[in-house]
Amino acid sequence: MFDELGMNPDQLKNYCDENTIGVVATLGSTFTGIYESVQEIANALDVIENETGLDIPIHVDGASRAFIAPFIQRKLKWDFCIQRVKSINASGHKFGMAPLGVGWIIWRTVADLPQELIFNVDYLGGQMPTFALNFSRPAGQIIAQYYNFLRYGREGYTAIQNDCANTAQYLGSELRKIDLLEMLYDGNGGIPAVCYSLKDENKAEFSLYDLSDRLRMHGWQIASYPLPSNRENITVQRILIRHGVSHDMVSLLLRDIRKGLDYLKNNSVPKSSDNISFHH
């Protein structure tokens, strides 16, 4: 239980009961970049329904990943092709390449959005149903997202996301060669990112926070942070590869990571335990 880096479908029966209104499957963990298996979670909920009669729906937290999987992981089953999935959210300002602040949520059917969540506003002589933050908000980022859809299309988004994934996998393969690092995610199968920890954090004479400091001296902002509850003893760094992060740029980053690790290995520094790093 405490060795997991994501939701384990086999353990759902220990947490679901008559008070469970839904299960959220994360298509790309914020902490590691790893996908949770929506199909396996749905299968486990099918077993629970057969045994208990509890029909528990799934919401897929796609965040940035819903702009990845449809283009470069098209065989992955995670969306409305799974009957138990009732809603999906995505952030257009991440891998959708839209300006900051645009996000999307879609439901399988109108009936899957509870009426209690919809506000009917008497506005300018008519009733306006809304499921949003009231009232006035700019729409420029939505128009920009629409423009991106028209400009890139499926072919363009596929090319961009493939390039990001290839760059992340190259970074992961090179980081795996560094003896001091333990790879938790190498860019294969999830979002274009890598995640790693120190191989032996207790014996090391430095922490990843120290490495963040060294990298910041070269202009890189690489966050170090502990994993969530029950794994908070592990500190990790995550590097996200988005459009514009080139192979050459990653090569420079690898050079500076190696230089930083060599410096910390050969020079005694007070081990930093403060969670003072780059904040999102």
Coordinates of N, CA and C in Angstrom, one line a residue, residues 5 32 34 168-188 193-200 208 227 234-239 254 257 261:
L5 N 3.0 4.4 -6.4 CA 3.2 5.8 -6.9 C 1.9 6.3 -7.5
T32 N 4.7 12.7 -10.6 CA 5.7 11.8 -11.3 C 5.5 11.8 -12.8
I34 N 3.3 9.8 -14.3 CA 2.8 8.4 -14.6 C 1.3 8.4 -14.8
A168 N 11.7 13.9 -24.1 CA 11.6 13.5 -22.7 C 12.2 12.1 -22.6
Q169 N 12.0 11.2 -23.5 CA 12.6 9.8 -23.4 C 14.1 9.9 -23.6
Y170 N 14.6 10.8 -24.4 CA 16.0 10.9 -24.5 C 16.6 11.4 -23.2
L171 N 15.9 12.4 -22.5 CA 16.4 12.9 -21.2 C 16.4 11.8 -20.2
G172 N 15.3 11.0 -20.2 CA 15.2 9.9 -19.3 C 16.3 8.8 -19.5
S173 N 16.6 8.5 -20.7 CA 17.6 7.5 -21.0 C 19.0 8.0 -20.5
E174 N 19.2 9.3 -20.7 CA 20.5 9.8 -20.2 C 20.6 9.9 -18.7
L175 N 19.5 10.3 -18.1 CA 19.5 10.4 -16.6 C 19.7 9.1 -16.0
R176 N 19.2 8.0 -16.6 CA 19.3 6.7 -16.1 C 20.8 6.2 -16.0
K177 N 21.6 6.8 -16.8 CA 23.1 6.5 -16.8 C 23.8 7.1 -15.6
I178 N 23.2 8.0 -14.9 CA 23.8 8.7 -13.8 C 23.6 7.8 -12.5
D179 N 24.7 7.3 -12.0 CA 24.6 6.3 -10.9 C 23.9 6.9 -9.6
L180 N 24.0 8.2 -9.4 CA 23.4 8.7 -8.2 C 21.9 8.8 -8.2
L181 N 21.3 8.7 -9.4 CA 19.9 8.9 -9.5 C 19.1 7.6 -9.7
E182 N 17.9 7.6 -9.1 CA 17.0 6.5 -9.2 C 15.8 7.0 -10.0
M183 N 15.6 6.5 -11.2 CA 14.5 6.9 -12.1 C 13.2 6.4 -11.6
L184 N 12.2 7.2 -11.4 CA 10.8 6.8 -11.1 C 10.0 6.8 -12.3
Y185 N 10.3 7.7 -13.3 CA 9.6 7.7 -14.5 C 10.5 8.3 -15.6
D186 N 10.7 7.6 -16.7 CA 11.7 7.9 -17.7 C 11.1 8.5 -19.0
G187 N 9.8 8.9 -19.0 CA 9.2 9.5 -20.1 C 8.5 8.6 -21.1
N188 N 8.5 7.3 -20.7 CA 7.8 6.3 -21.6 C 6.4 5.9 -21.0
A193 N 7.7 13.9 -19.7 CA 8.4 14.3 -18.5 C 9.3 13.2 -18.0
V194 N 10.1 13.6 -17.0 CA 10.9 12.6 -16.2 C 10.8 12.9 -14.8
C195 N 11.0 11.9 -13.9 CA 11.0 12.1 -12.5 C 12.0 11.1 -11.9
Y196 N 12.7 11.7 -10.9 CA 13.8 10.9 -10.3 C 14.1 11.3 -8.9
S197 N 14.7 10.4 -8.2 CA 15.2 10.8 -6.8 C 16.6 10.4 -6.7
L198 N 17.2 10.7 -5.5 CA 18.6 10.2 -5.2 C 18.5 8.7 -4.9
K199 N 19.4 8.0 -5.4 CA 19.4 6.5 -5.2 C 19.5 6.1 -3.8
D200 N 20.3 6.8 -3.0 CA 20.4 6.6 -1.6 C 20.4 7.9 -0.9
L208 N 18.4 16.7 -3.0 CA 18.0 17.3 -4.3 C 17.7 18.8 -4.2
L227 N 7.2 13.5 -2.2 CA 6.0 12.8 -2.7 C 4.8 13.0 -1.6
I234 N 10.4 10.4 0.4 CA 11.1 10.4 -0.8 C 11.0 11.8 -1.5
T235 N 12.2 12.4 -1.7 CA 12.2 13.7 -2.4 C 12.5 13.5 -3.9
V236 N 11.8 14.1 -4.8 CA 12.0 13.9 -6.2 C 12.2 15.2 -6.9
Q237 N 12.6 15.1 -8.1 CA 12.6 16.2 -9.1 C 11.9 15.8 -10.3
R238 N 11.1 16.7 -10.9 CA 10.3 16.4 -12.1 C 10.7 17.4 -13.1
I239 N 11.0 17.0 -14.4 CA 11.2 17.9 -15.5 C 10.2 17.6 -16.5
L254 N 21.3 18.5 -19.2 CA 22.0 17.3 -18.7 C 23.5 17.6 -18.3
I257 N 23.3 19.3 -14.9 CA 22.9 18.3 -13.9 C 24.1 17.5 -13.5
L261 N 25.9 17.6 -9.8 CA 26.1 16.4 -9.0 C 27.6 16.2 -8.7

